[in-house]
XYZ file of C-alpha atoms in Angstrom:
399
model
C 52.820 95.778 67.701
C 54.522 99.315 67.700
C 58.361 99.760 67.919
C 58.370 101.071 71.569
C 56.073 97.803 72.937
C 58.579 95.333 70.979
C 61.638 97.214 72.737
C 59.544 97.137 75.889
C 59.116 93.092 75.210
C 62.562 92.797 74.220
C 64.201 94.118 77.325
C 61.632 92.209 79.697
C 62.426 89.201 78.069
C 66.653 89.711 77.885
C 65.935 90.417 81.901
C 64.229 87.145 82.342
C 66.347 85.003 80.419
C 69.523 86.569 81.971
C 68.372 86.057 85.401
C 70.702 82.996 86.300
C 73.813 84.685 84.968
C 73.393 87.882 87.058
C 71.414 86.638 89.880
C 73.114 83.033 90.104
C 72.750 82.598 93.432
C 69.447 82.917 93.997
C 68.510 80.680 91.022
C 70.705 77.956 92.288
C 69.100 78.224 95.556
C 65.523 77.493 93.868
C 66.739 74.935 91.582
C 69.380 72.926 93.090
C 69.461 73.649 97.025
C 72.290 71.836 98.741
C 71.972 68.910 96.557
C 75.148 67.925 95.373
C 75.309 67.981 91.796
C 78.219 67.014 89.214
C 79.202 69.299 86.149
C 78.014 66.314 83.917
C 74.318 67.747 84.260
C 75.207 70.746 81.948
C 76.298 67.851 79.422
C 72.767 66.219 79.879
C 70.946 69.704 79.272
C 73.221 70.162 76.363
C 72.620 66.590 74.773
C 68.644 67.041 75.437
C 68.638 70.700 73.602
C 70.742 69.366 71.078
C 67.949 66.431 70.440
C 64.884 68.735 70.313
C 66.591 71.612 68.182
C 67.669 68.669 65.662
C 64.072 66.899 65.670
C 62.350 70.393 65.223
C 64.883 71.080 62.201
C 63.869 67.948 60.620
C 60.511 68.851 60.184
C 61.550 71.194 57.388
C 58.984 73.678 58.155
C 60.843 76.500 56.063
C 59.217 74.777 52.648
C 56.124 76.637 51.940
C 54.832 79.041 49.445
C 51.540 81.078 49.069
C 49.798 79.222 45.884
C 49.067 82.819 44.368
C 52.525 83.757 44.711
C 53.543 80.241 42.983
C 51.142 81.271 40.293
C 51.815 84.838 39.807
C 54.928 85.926 40.934
C 57.394 83.208 40.876
C 59.445 83.830 37.778
C 62.217 85.824 39.154
C 64.506 82.889 40.442
C 63.981 84.367 44.107
C 62.331 81.259 45.645
C 65.380 79.210 46.609
C 67.110 82.015 48.342
C 64.093 82.995 50.302
C 63.343 79.527 51.412
C 67.474 78.761 51.977
C 67.177 82.034 54.360
C 64.216 80.812 56.146
C 65.915 77.289 56.991
C 68.827 79.260 58.419
C 67.040 81.522 60.551
C 64.872 78.840 61.649
C 67.758 76.359 62.446
C 70.093 79.322 64.195
C 66.888 80.306 66.351
C 66.522 76.423 67.634
C 70.167 75.813 68.303
C 70.868 79.204 69.754
C 68.188 78.211 72.578
C 69.967 74.721 73.114
C 73.273 76.861 73.702
C 71.750 79.101 76.009
C 70.353 76.311 78.268
C 73.801 74.637 78.198
C 75.164 78.024 79.246
C 73.067 78.433 82.236
C 73.384 74.792 83.431
C 77.015 75.436 83.337
C 77.177 78.801 85.303
C 74.712 77.352 87.520
C 76.550 73.888 88.247
C 79.759 74.070 86.632
C 80.870 73.310 83.288
C 82.429 69.612 82.437
C 86.070 69.450 82.834
C 86.904 69.089 79.238
C 84.742 71.955 77.494
C 86.058 70.786 74.217
C 84.040 67.594 73.601
C 80.769 69.332 74.455
C 81.455 72.106 71.929
C 82.484 69.637 69.401
C 79.224 67.472 69.746
C 77.352 70.880 69.580
C 78.616 72.312 66.145
C 78.768 68.893 64.734
C 74.724 68.247 65.628
C 74.337 71.679 64.150
C 75.845 71.235 61.044
C 74.463 67.707 60.513
C 70.867 69.139 61.300
C 71.490 72.008 59.106
C 72.789 69.362 56.218
C 69.732 67.089 56.867
C 67.139 69.533 56.641
C 68.541 70.898 53.285
C 67.782 67.652 51.353
C 65.002 64.869 50.993
C 64.207 62.899 53.983
C 65.126 59.474 54.380
C 63.518 56.638 56.021
C 64.303 56.238 59.803
C 66.104 59.992 60.047
C 63.674 61.010 62.924
C 65.135 58.358 65.334
C 68.815 59.936 64.526
C 68.060 62.963 67.160
C 67.923 60.292 70.222
C 71.379 59.995 69.658
C 72.404 62.564 71.638
C 69.485 62.490 73.744
C 70.662 58.937 75.133
C 74.304 60.596 75.443
C 72.849 63.057 77.940
C 71.842 59.716 79.992
C 74.963 57.672 79.433
C 77.442 59.830 81.669
C 80.905 58.295 80.206
C 79.474 58.588 76.540
C 82.630 59.419 74.349
C 81.218 62.909 73.157
C 84.487 62.987 70.506
C 83.406 59.875 68.696
C 79.851 61.087 68.163
C 80.981 64.630 66.896
C 83.530 63.079 64.695
C 80.706 61.049 63.358
C 78.225 64.046 62.803
C 80.812 65.858 60.973
C 81.713 62.544 58.658
C 77.913 62.431 58.010
C 77.501 65.875 57.244
C 80.218 65.898 54.800
C 78.698 62.601 53.198
C 75.295 63.919 52.605
C 75.974 67.418 51.622
C 76.303 66.696 48.001
C 72.365 65.943 47.551
C 70.716 68.732 46.112
C 68.924 71.209 48.226
C 65.124 70.993 48.324
C 65.001 74.961 48.033
C 65.289 74.218 44.346
C 63.605 71.062 43.948
C 60.919 70.896 46.228
C 57.648 70.838 43.792
C 54.115 72.745 44.255
C 52.460 70.067 45.954
C 55.212 70.468 48.943
C 55.197 73.849 49.167
C 51.395 74.329 49.231
C 50.804 71.629 51.597
C 53.210 73.217 53.878
C 51.738 76.582 53.418
C 48.216 74.980 54.489
C 49.666 73.675 57.548
C 51.067 76.939 58.389
C 47.938 78.789 57.529
C 46.051 76.474 59.753
C 48.583 77.179 62.836
C 48.511 80.810 62.561
C 44.879 81.009 62.470
C 44.429 78.504 64.997
C 47.133 80.659 67.096
C 45.106 84.033 66.304
C 41.974 82.824 67.337
C 43.054 81.035 70.630
C 42.057 77.561 69.175
C 45.265 76.095 70.517
C 43.640 72.349 70.441
C 43.578 72.504 66.737
C 47.670 72.531 66.498
C 47.223 68.757 68.149
C 48.498 66.479 65.467
C 46.148 65.392 62.851
C 45.620 61.467 62.788
C 46.558 59.313 59.632
C 45.120 56.241 58.159
C 44.559 53.087 60.357
C 44.616 49.941 58.441
C 41.630 48.531 60.319
C 38.569 48.147 58.163
C 36.122 46.990 61.052
C 37.330 49.826 63.502
C 33.806 50.806 64.531
C 32.052 47.725 63.900
C 30.861 45.738 67.290
C 30.609 46.638 70.732
C 32.519 49.384 72.807
C 32.223 52.060 70.135
C 33.848 54.957 72.585
C 36.679 52.730 73.715
C 37.168 51.575 69.593
C 37.073 55.765 69.026
C 39.614 56.587 71.480
C 42.046 53.847 70.635
C 41.828 54.078 66.737
C 42.271 57.934 67.513
C 45.681 56.995 69.719
C 47.019 54.717 66.739
C 46.492 57.271 63.981
C 48.696 59.384 65.673
C 51.587 56.917 66.175
C 53.825 59.055 64.408
C 53.893 61.293 67.651
C 55.352 58.901 70.019
C 58.713 60.317 69.260
C 57.788 63.327 71.487
C 56.949 61.032 74.805
C 60.474 59.436 74.258
C 62.188 62.949 73.941
C 60.225 64.314 77.009
C 61.246 61.151 79.011
C 64.833 62.072 77.997
C 64.304 65.666 78.485
C 62.701 64.682 82.478
C 65.996 62.515 82.865
C 68.254 65.305 82.245
C 66.185 67.782 84.207
C 66.205 65.414 87.206
C 69.929 65.333 87.131
C 70.606 68.923 86.503
C 68.180 70.475 89.198
C 67.309 67.640 91.973
C 65.852 70.416 94.134
C 62.570 70.085 91.625
C 60.706 67.343 93.059
C 59.929 64.265 90.761
C 56.169 65.367 91.071
C 56.760 68.387 89.357
C 58.753 66.729 86.736
C 56.595 63.560 86.154
C 53.359 65.433 86.028
C 54.232 68.329 83.625
C 56.087 65.650 81.416
C 53.065 63.309 81.195
C 50.869 66.039 80.786
C 52.724 67.028 77.627
C 53.255 63.700 76.223
C 49.995 62.288 76.752
C 47.761 65.389 75.503
C 48.943 64.718 71.494
C 46.929 61.313 71.930
C 43.872 63.129 73.420
C 43.174 64.927 69.958
C 40.468 62.510 68.724
C 38.418 63.890 71.849
C 39.419 67.583 71.192
C 37.742 66.963 67.513
C 34.867 65.802 68.993
C 34.475 68.969 70.957
C 35.695 71.416 68.554
C 33.028 70.465 66.064
C 29.423 69.679 67.887
C 28.438 67.694 64.934
C 30.968 65.202 65.387
C 30.071 65.068 69.000
C 26.363 63.966 68.294
C 27.476 61.483 65.910
C 29.018 59.562 68.965
C 26.188 58.832 70.921
C 27.769 58.286 74.051
C 27.364 60.381 77.597
C 29.908 62.808 78.289
C 30.980 60.666 81.633
C 31.158 57.390 79.530
C 33.551 59.352 76.955
C 35.829 61.027 79.651
C 36.199 57.976 81.841
C 37.201 55.681 78.687
C 39.780 58.222 77.602
C 41.229 58.758 80.896
C 41.639 54.675 81.283
C 43.245 54.572 77.724
C 45.746 57.652 78.711
C 46.389 55.991 82.290
C 47.883 53.095 80.686
C 50.161 55.311 78.562
C 50.756 57.459 81.214
C 51.877 53.953 83.437
C 54.088 52.893 80.169
C 55.714 56.268 80.082
C 56.363 56.676 83.685
C 58.036 53.367 83.534
C 60.342 54.271 80.914
C 61.722 57.251 82.846
C 61.645 55.215 86.135
C 63.898 52.748 84.241
C 65.955 55.713 83.277
C 67.150 56.860 86.791
C 64.061 59.125 88.120
C 62.666 58.281 91.199
C 59.134 57.408 91.212
C 57.562 58.003 94.468
C 53.772 57.638 95.681
C 53.296 61.475 94.785
C 54.437 61.217 91.648
C 52.389 58.277 90.463
C 49.539 60.267 91.758
C 50.643 62.879 89.957
C 50.600 60.974 86.440
C 47.072 60.047 87.336
C 45.991 63.686 87.342
C 47.859 64.781 84.734
C 45.840 61.994 82.483
C 42.455 63.169 84.117
C 43.867 67.366 83.448
C 44.573 65.989 79.626
C 40.990 64.780 79.481
C 39.526 68.074 81.384
C 41.754 69.668 78.784
C 40.459 68.338 75.679
C 36.726 68.189 76.500
C 36.366 71.990 76.792
C 34.170 73.321 74.042
C 34.627 75.789 71.355
C 36.175 79.314 72.561
C 33.126 81.799 73.565
C 34.396 85.374 72.723
C 31.144 86.605 73.857
C 32.037 85.896 77.518
C 35.326 87.493 77.757
C 34.386 89.024 81.178
C 36.511 91.915 81.055
C 38.012 93.237 84.360
C 39.997 96.548 84.527
C 42.977 95.716 86.800
C 45.983 98.478 87.142
C 44.804 99.945 84.094
C 44.802 97.145 82.319
C 41.827 95.054 80.732
C 42.167 91.407 81.530
C 39.754 89.022 79.489
C 39.018 86.910 82.971
C 36.294 85.205 81.061
C 38.497 83.980 78.266
C 41.595 83.232 80.512
C 38.627 80.884 82.786
C 38.210 79.098 79.120
C 41.785 78.488 78.361
C 42.861 77.275 81.899
C 39.963 74.746 81.496
C 42.579 71.382 82.073
C 45.662 73.236 83.085
C 44.181 74.563 86.345
C 43.457 71.094 87.570
C 47.134 69.934 86.757
C 48.283 72.827 88.687
C 46.159 72.270 91.868
C 46.804 68.652 91.400
C 50.779 68.857 91.587
C 50.888 71.288 94.427
C 48.536 68.909 96.540
C 50.663 65.654 95.500
C 53.796 67.783 96.642
C 52.522 67.065 100.319
C 51.645 63.306 99.886
C 53.843 61.072 102.203
C 55.771 58.505 100.466
C 54.576 55.189 100.898
C 57.686 52.994 99.859
């Protein structure tokens, strides 16, 4: 990308992100309306943002190195500094996004009476996340980001206590040797391969290759017996049990969004949340359609495969909706139908075949070439979701 184009993108993004700050009345009318909202909603947004930023930092995506560089040019001792710089930049970007949403929520609905507590929690969690990401992982650390997410749901939570606990934990973990110095070649090459797969998949718009890969399931006779299609889908869900944290965080984020922006109906919140929460567990079906040889291996009709997957995802969506309902988000008839639509939209999304770049269907509009055929292939699934949620918004309440 040329420098003028880059600066144009920067100005456009800055204008969009700054809209709530200089066009506050219009954005408040669209997201909040006339509903009364307390200033604690901004605290919920902050806690949800901190949880997501902390969880993303703990993935330690900075630990990668090109195998060729490790072999031929890794003798000058610069690798620890490079890895540490990547960690700091990624950590700073994630928590800057969390701080931005807190500021936007405060401008729209008001900051809490005591701003010092939320700011102390922000700094404490950010420091703890940085300290944990620079050391080796320990069992159960992925559950710790749930703490600030739960604080956003509990309105009378003492933020000061958890901020002090975060500082104390960060001081206790700071003595550990940094991974930038102790990470071995196997770890660096493994993360490099994952990064290369993500970049290649993004470049070729093969976004479903970014879905989480399965892990070993201790079920020796998984495909022995009847109902092979159901067994395959269930094993695929169990193989991605490590992705269960995402639905939990999405449920807490939906709860915080409902408390902050009551003008946004539960149909859209639950529909979009269910779609994102169920998408990782449909990865085995996406793998079948990405690799035609695997699809021929599973001797089942397309209708049977889709209905079986939709049934399993409906059960998972019902469980996720129940948890969100217990957290305080109202569940209406329209939102229940929206979750069902989201489940089948996921099935429609992952059952799309590989992208065919020979049918891009270029259309000239206002001097810009738009690949309409490619857009149609990419919208296979999200189109059903958006249309379905729009229709669900007009369904009458039955309870």
